[in-house]
Each structure stands twice: as C-alpha cells, then as structure tokens.
CSV table of C-alpha atoms and ligand atoms in Angstrom, one decimal:
chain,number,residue,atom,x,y,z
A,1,UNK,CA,-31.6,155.8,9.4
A,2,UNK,CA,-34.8,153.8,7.5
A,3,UNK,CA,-32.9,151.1,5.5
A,4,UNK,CA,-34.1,149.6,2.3
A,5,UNK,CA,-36.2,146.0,2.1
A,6,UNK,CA,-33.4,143.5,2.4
A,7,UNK,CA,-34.9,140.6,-0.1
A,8,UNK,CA,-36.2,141.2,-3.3
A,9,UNK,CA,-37.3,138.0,-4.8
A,10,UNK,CA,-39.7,136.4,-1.8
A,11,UNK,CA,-41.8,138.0,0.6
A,12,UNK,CA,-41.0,137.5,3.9
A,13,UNK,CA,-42.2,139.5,7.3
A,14,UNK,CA,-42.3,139.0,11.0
A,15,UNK,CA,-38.4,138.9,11.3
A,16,UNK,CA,-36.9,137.8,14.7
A,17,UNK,CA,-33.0,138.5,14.6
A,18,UNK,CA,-30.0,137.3,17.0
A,19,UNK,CA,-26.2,137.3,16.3
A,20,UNK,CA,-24.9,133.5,16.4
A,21,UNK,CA,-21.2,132.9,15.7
A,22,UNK,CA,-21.0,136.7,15.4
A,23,UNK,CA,-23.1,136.9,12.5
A,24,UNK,CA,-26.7,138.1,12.6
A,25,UNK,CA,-29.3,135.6,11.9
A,26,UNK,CA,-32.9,136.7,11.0
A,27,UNK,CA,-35.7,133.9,11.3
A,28,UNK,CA,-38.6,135.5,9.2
A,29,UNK,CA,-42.2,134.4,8.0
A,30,UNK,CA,-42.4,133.1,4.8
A,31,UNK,CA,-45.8,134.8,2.6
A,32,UNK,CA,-47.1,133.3,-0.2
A,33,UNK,CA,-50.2,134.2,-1.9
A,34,UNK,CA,-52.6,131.6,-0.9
A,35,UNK,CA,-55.5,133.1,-2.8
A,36,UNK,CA,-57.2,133.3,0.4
A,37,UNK,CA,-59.8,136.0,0.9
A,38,UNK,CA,-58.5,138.8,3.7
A,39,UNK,CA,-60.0,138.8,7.0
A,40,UNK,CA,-60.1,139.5,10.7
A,41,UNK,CA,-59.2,135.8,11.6
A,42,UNK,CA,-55.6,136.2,9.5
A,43,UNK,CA,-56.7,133.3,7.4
A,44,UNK,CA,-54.9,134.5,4.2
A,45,UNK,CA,-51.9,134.4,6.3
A,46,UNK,CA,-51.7,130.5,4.5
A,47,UNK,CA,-47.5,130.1,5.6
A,48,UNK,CA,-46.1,126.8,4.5
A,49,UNK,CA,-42.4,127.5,5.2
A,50,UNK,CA,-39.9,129.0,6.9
A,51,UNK,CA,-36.4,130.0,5.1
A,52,UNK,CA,-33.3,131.4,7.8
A,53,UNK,CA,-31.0,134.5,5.9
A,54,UNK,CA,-27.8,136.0,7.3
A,55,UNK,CA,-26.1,138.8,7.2
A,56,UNK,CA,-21.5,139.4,8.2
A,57,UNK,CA,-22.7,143.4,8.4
A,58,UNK,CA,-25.9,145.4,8.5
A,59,UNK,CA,-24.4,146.9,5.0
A,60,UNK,CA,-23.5,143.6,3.1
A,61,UNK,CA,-25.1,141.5,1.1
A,62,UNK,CA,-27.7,139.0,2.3
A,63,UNK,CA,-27.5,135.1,2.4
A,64,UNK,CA,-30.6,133.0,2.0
A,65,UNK,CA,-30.4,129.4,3.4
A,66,UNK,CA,-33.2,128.2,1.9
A,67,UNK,CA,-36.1,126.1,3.0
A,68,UNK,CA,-35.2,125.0,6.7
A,69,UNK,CA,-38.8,123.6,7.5
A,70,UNK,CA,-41.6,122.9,6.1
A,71,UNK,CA,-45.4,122.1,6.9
A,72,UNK,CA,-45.6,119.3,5.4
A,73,UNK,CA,-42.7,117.5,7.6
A,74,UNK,CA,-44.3,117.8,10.8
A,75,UNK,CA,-46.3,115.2,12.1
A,76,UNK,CA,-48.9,117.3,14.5
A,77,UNK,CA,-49.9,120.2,11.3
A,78,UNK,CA,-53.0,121.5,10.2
A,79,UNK,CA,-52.1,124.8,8.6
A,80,UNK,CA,-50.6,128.5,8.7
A,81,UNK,CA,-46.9,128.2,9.6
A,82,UNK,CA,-46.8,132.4,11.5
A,83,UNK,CA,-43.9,134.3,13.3
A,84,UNK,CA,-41.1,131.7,15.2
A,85,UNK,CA,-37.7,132.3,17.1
A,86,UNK,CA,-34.8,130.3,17.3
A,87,UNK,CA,-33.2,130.3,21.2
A,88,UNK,CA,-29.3,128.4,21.1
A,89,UNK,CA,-28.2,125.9,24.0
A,90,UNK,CA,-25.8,123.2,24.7
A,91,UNK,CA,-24.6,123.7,20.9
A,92,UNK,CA,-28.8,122.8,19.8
A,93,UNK,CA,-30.7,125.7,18.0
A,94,UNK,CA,-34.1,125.4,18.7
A,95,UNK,CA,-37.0,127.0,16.4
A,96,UNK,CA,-40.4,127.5,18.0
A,97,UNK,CA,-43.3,128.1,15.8
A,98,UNK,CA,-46.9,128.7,15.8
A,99,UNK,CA,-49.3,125.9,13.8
A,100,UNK,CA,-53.2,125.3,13.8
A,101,UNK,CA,-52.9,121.6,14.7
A,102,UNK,CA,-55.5,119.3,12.9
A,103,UNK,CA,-58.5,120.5,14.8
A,104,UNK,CA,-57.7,124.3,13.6
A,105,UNK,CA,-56.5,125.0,17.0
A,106,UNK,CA,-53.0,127.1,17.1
A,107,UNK,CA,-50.2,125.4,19.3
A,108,UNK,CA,-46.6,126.2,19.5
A,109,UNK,CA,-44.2,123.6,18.0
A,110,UNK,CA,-40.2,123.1,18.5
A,111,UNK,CA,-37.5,121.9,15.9
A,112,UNK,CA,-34.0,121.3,16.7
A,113,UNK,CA,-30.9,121.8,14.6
A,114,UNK,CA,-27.0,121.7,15.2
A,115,UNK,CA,-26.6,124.8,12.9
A,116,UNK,CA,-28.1,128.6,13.4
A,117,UNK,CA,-29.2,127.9,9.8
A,118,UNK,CA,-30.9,125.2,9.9
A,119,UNK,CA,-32.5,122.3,8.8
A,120,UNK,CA,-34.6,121.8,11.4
A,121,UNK,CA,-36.1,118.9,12.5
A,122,UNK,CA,-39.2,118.8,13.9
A,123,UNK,CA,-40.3,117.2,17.4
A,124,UNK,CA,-43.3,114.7,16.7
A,125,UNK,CA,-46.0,117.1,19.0
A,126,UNK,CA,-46.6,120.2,20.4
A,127,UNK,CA,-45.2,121.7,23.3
A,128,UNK,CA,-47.6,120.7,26.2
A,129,UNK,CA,-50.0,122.8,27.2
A,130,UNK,CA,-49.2,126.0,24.9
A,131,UNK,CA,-52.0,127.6,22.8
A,132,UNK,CA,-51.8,131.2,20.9
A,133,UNK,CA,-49.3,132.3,18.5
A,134,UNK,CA,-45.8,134.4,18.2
A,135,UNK,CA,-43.4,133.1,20.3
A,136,UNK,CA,-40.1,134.8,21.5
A,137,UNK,CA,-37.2,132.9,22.9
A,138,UNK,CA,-35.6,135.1,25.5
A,139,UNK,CA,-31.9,134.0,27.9
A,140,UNK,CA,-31.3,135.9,30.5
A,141,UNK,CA,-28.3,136.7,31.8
A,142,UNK,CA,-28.1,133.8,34.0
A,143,UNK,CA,-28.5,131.3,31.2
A,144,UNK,CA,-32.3,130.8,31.8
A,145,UNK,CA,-34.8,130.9,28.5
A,146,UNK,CA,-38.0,132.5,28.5
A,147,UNK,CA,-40.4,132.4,26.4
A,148,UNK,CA,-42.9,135.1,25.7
A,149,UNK,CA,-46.7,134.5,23.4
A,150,UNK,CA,-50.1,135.7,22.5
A,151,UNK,CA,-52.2,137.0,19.6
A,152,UNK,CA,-55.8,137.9,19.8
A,153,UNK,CA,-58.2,137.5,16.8
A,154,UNK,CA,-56.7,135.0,14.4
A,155,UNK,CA,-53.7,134.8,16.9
A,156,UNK,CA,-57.1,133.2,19.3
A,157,UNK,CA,-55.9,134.1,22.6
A,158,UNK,CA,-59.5,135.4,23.4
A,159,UNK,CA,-60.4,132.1,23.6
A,160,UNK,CA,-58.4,131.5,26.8
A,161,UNK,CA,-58.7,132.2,30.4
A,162,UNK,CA,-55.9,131.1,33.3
A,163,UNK,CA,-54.1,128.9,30.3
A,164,UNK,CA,-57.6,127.1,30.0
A,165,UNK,CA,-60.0,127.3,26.8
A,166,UNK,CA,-63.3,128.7,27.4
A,167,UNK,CA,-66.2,127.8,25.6
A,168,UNK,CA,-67.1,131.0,24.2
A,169,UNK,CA,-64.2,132.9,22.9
A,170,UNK,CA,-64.2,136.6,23.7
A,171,UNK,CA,-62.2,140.0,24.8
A,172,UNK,CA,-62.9,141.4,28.0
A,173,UNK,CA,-65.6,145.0,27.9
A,174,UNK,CA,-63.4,147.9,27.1
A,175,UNK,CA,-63.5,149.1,30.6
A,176,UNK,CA,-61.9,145.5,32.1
A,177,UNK,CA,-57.8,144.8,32.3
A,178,UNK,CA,-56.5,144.0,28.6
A,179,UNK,CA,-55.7,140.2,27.8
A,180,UNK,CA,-52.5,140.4,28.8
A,181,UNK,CA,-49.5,138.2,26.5
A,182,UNK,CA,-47.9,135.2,28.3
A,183,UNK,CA,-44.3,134.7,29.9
A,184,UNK,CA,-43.2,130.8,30.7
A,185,UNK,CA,-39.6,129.4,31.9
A,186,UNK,CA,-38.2,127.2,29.2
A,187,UNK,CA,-37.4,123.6,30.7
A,188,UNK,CA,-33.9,122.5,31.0
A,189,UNK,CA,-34.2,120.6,27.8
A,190,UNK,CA,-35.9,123.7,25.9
A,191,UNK,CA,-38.8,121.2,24.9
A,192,UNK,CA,-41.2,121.8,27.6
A,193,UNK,CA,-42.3,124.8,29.8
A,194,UNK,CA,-41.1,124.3,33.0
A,195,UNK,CA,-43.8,126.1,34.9
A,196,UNK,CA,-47.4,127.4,34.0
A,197,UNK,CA,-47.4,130.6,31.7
A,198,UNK,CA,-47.9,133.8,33.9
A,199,UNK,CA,-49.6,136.8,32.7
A,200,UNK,CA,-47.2,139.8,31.1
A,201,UNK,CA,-49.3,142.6,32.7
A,202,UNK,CA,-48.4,146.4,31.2
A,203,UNK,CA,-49.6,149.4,33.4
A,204,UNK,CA,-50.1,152.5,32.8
A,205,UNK,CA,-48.6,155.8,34.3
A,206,UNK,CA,-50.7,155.4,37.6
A,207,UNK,CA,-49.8,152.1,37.4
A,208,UNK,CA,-53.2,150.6,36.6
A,209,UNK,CA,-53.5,147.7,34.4
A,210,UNK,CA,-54.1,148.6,30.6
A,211,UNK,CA,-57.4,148.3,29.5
A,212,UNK,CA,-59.2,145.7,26.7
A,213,UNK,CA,-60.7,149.4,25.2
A,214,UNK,CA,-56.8,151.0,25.6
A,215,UNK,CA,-56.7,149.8,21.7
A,216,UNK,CA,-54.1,152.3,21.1
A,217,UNK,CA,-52.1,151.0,23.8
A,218,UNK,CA,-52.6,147.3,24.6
A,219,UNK,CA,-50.7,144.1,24.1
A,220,UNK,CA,-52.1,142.5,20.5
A,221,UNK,CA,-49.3,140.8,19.1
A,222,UNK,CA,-45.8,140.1,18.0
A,223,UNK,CA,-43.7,139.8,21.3
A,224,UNK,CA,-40.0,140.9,21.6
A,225,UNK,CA,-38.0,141.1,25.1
A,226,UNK,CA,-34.4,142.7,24.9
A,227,UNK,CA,-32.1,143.9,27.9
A,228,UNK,CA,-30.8,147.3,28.1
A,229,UNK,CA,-29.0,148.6,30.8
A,230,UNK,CA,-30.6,145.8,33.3
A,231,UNK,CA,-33.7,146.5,32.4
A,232,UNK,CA,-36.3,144.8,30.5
A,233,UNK,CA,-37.8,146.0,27.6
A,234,UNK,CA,-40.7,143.9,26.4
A,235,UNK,CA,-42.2,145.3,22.6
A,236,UNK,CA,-45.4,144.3,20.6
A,237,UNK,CA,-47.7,145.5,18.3
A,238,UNK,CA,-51.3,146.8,19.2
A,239,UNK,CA,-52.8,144.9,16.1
A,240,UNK,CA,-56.0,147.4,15.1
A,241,UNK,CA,-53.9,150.1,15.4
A,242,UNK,CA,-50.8,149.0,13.8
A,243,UNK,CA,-48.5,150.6,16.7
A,244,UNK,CA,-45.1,148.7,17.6
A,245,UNK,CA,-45.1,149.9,21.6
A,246,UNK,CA,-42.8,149.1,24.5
A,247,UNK,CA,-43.2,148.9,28.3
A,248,UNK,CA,-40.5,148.6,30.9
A,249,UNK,CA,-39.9,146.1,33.4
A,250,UNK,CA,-37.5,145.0,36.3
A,251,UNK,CA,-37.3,141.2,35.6
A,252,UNK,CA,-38.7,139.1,32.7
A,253,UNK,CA,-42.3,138.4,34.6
A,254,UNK,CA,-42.8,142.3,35.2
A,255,UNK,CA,-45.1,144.3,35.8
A,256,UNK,CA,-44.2,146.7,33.1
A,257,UNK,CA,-44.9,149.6,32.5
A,258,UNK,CA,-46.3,151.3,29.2
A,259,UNK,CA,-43.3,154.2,27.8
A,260,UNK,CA,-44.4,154.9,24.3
A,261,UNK,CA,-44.6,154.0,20.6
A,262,UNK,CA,-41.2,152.1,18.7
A,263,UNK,CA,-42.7,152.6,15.4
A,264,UNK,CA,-45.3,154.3,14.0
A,265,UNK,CA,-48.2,152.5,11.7
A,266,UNK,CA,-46.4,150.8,8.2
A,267,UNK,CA,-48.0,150.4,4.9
A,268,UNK,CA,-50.0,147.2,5.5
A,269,UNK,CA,-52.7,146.0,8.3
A,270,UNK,CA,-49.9,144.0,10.6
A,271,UNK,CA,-46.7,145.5,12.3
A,272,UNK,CA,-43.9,143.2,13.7
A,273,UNK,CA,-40.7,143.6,14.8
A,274,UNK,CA,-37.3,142.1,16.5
A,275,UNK,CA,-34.8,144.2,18.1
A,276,UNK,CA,-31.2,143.1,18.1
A,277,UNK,CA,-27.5,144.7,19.3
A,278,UNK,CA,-24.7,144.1,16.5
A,279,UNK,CA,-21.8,145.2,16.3
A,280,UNK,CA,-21.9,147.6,19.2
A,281,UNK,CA,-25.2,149.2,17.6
A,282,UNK,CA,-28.7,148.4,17.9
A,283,UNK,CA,-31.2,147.8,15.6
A,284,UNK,CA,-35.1,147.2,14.7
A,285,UNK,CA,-36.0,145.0,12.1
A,286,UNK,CA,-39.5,144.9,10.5
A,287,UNK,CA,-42.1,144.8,8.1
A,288,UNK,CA,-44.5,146.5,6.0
A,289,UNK,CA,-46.0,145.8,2.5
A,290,UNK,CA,-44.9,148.7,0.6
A,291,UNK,CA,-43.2,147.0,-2.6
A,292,UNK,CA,-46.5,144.5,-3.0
A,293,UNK,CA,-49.8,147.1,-2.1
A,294,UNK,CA,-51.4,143.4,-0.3
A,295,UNK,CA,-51.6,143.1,3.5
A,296,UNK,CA,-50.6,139.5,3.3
A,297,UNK,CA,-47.4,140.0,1.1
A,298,UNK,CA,-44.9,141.5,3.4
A,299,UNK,CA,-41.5,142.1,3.2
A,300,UNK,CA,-38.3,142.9,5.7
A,301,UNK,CA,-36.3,146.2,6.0
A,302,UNK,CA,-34.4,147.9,9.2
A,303,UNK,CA,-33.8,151.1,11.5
A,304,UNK,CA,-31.0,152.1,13.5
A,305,UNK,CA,-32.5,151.8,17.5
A,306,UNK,CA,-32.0,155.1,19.8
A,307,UNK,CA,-32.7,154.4,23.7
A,308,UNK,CA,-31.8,158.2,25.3
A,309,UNK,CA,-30.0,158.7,28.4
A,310,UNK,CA,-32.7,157.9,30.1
A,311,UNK,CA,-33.6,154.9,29.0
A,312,UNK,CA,-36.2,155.8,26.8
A,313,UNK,CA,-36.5,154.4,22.9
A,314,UNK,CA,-36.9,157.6,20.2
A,315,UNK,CA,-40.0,156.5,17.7
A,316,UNK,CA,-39.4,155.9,14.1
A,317,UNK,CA,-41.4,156.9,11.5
A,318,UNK,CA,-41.2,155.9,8.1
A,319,UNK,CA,-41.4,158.5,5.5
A,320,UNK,CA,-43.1,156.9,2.3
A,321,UNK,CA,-43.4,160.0,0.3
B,1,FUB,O1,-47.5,136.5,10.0
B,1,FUB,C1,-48.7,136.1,10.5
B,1,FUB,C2,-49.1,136.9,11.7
B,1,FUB,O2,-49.2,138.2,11.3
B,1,FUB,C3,-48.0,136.9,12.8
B,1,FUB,O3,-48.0,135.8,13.6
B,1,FUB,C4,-48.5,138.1,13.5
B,1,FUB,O4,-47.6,138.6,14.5
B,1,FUB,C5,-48.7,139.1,12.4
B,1,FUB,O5,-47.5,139.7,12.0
C-alpha cells in the first residue's frame, strides 16, 4: 500500500527513518524556495534547516519538533544544508549532515544531542577528511557504526579520486567501472572515521563492476543500508534516471551485487528514500513533488516493503492517475 504525504504545511524530502524509544523517528530535508534558478549542480536545493517529526504508529498522527538545527549556528557553513541521519550511542544522538563549507566545497558535519528529537548542537568543524554528500549512519549487529556517502554532479563526488581531490573534476568514459559510493567505520566516539573510506563496489550478474555509462543502474545518490535476514541490502538512487535500486551484499564493505529496482521514477527530478522495520513490518519512506509541480519542493509519503522468500525486494510503483 502507497500512503498519503505525511506533512502538509512544509516541504520536506530525503527522509531517513529509525525507531528510537520505540517510536519511529524520520530526519528529513527541509525545502524552501530559495528563488534559485534549477540546474544540474542542485544549486536551488538552497536548505537552511533541518526539523525531526515522529510518529507512535504508521497510521497516527504526525509530531513536528520543530527547528533542531540550523545553518546559521554552525561555525564551518557556507551553504545548502542536504540529506542527514541520526546514528544513537552511549545515550548521544548524533546528526551527520552534508554542508558546502566556506570555499563551496561539500563536507560532512556532526551535531550531538541527548534526545532523538533534537536540538542538536553542532561540532565546531567538519569531520576530517570527508567530502561528498548524503550520509547514512549504519550499526551493525555487533555495535559497530558505519557510515555510507556520495553524490555526483552537485553531490561533487566526480571531483574525487582514492578520497583525494583531483584538479579537474570528471566521471569516468561510459565503458570504465562507475564511481562507486563510499563506506567508512565510525570512530569509537562517532566524531571521526576510524579508517579511510573504501569503495562500495556494485556488480552485475557476471559479477563485473557497474559501469559509469550503466546510467540505469549505477550508484548516484541517496545511500541506505538495512539488514535482512543477515544480509546486507545497500539502496540508492541512479540520479538521471530517477530509479531507487538495491544490490546485495555479505558484510557492510561488499561487493554487492546489483538485484533490481525499489521504486520506480516519482514526480520530480530527485528520488530518495529510507527503509525502516516497525512494528514487525517494514517500510519505505520517500519523496516526490507531486502536491507542489517544482523539483525543488518536495515532500514525504510511505510504502509497505515486500522482500519475497527469496530475499528479493517487489518494486513499487506509484500510480498518479
Ligand atoms: O536534497 C538535496 C539532495 O537532493 C540530496 O542530498 C540528494 O540525495 C537529492 O535528494
């Protein structure tokens, strides 16, 4: 079952979701209309907040915490506040976001908070050595967080090689492996990254590496990791052709391997997603812009999940006739 867009008076997209305390959390983008001109570098994606909402049930009413963050209280910011996740431990919750830094360069930022709501406080720099956008906060079973990132275009992963900037920002030729997103261990404290971010390679069926021209296929954007019967499912969205896809894996680093489409193309250009288990069911949250008709207004609605026997996740379309 397609649900309904859960908030009505704000536009808000990019929605990751975990249950806290037994209730479910969801930790979306806040859109404004910046009057900023659309185009290919995302720069009338002009974010300058985040709110937190929560929900008892999937069918009750919705709570909006208000403003838990805000650009202009941390120290580091340039602009464009994009998609963050919260990851709990030792009784912190811990918001990572994306941010162009002063010299219009995107880095990933942490906040810390005693509540799942929020306010969070911001730390007074960046996390060291990250670069890119959309990160997801994902514990394993054994207690240990991982964190997975990347965006091309706007998102400007093109403009990195081996965690290094290159001079010349570019994608590899269509016939070369796909930039691939980025998996890191979180350091003890959750403020660092413990080792150097590895490569999240996706293959295909004879187990080759996806290719920069696979556009229908390839890693763009908008990471999500969840566990399902011990294995790993990492989903994203293949930006230009506005495809939520999944590939399987065996542990958090993979390789995975490419099994099909989550969700078919939404009204509007992006497509992003977190998948959560409530209540003994399991769920996709999303966006698309259907109630606004403009790209960069978005706003959040949900889908029941179905992973068959076999482990495989059935694709949901939406119907908008
Ligand atoms: O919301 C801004 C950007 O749009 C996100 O970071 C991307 O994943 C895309 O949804």
């Amino acid at each position: 079952m397609i649900r309904g867009h859960l908030v009505k008076d704000m536009y808000i997209a990019d929605p990751a979701v975990h249950v806290f305390n037994g209730r479910l959390y969801i930790y979306p983008s806040h859109d404004i209309d910046a009057g900023i001109p659309e185009n290919d570098l995302g720069d009338h994606f002009d974010m300058r907040d985040y709110h937190v909402f929560s929900m008892d049930d999937v069918d009750g009413p919705i709570t909006d915490h208000g403003k838990v963050l805000d650009v202009k209280d941390i120290p580091w910011a340039g602009r464009q506040l994009w998609d963050s996740d919260v990851a709990f431990k030792n009784g912190k919750y811990y918001l990572y976001f994306p941010l162009k830094d002063k010299n219009d360069i995107f880095r990933l930022g942490v906040a810390i908070s005693d509540k799942p709501e929020g306010p969070f406080i911001p730390e007074a720099n960046p996390i060291k050595g990250s670069y890119s956008i959309d990160p997801c906060l994902f514990q394993d079973d054994d207690g240990t967080h991982y964190m997975f990132f990347g965006g091309l275009w706007g998102g400007q992963l093109q403009r990195y090689r081996n965690n290094k900037a290159i001079e010349c920002g570019h994608e590899p030729a269509d016939n070369e492996p796909a930039l691939c997103a980025k998996v890191v261990k979180m350091s003890d404290d959750m403020l660092d990254f413990k080792e150097e971010p590895r490569d999240l390679v996706i293959l295909d069926e004879n187990g080759k590496p996806l290719t920069a021209g696979d556009h229908d296929r390839r890693f763009f954007e908008a990471s999500w990791m969840h566990k399902y019967n011990g294995k790993y499912y990492f989903s994203y969205s293949t930006g230009n052709t506005h495809k939520l896809c999944y590939a399987i894996g065996d542990n958090p680093y993979g390789p995975f391997t490419y099994k099909g489409v989550i969700l078919n193309p939404v009204i509007g250009w992006t497509t992003h997603h977190g998948i959560v288990e409530f209540k003994d069911k399991w769920y996709l949250f999303f966006h698309d812009s259907q109630p606004s008709g403009k790209t960069w207004l978005r706003s959040v609605r949900f889908a029941d999940l179905v992973h068959r026997a076999d482990g495989s996740i059935e694709t949901i379309t939406v119907d908008y006739k």
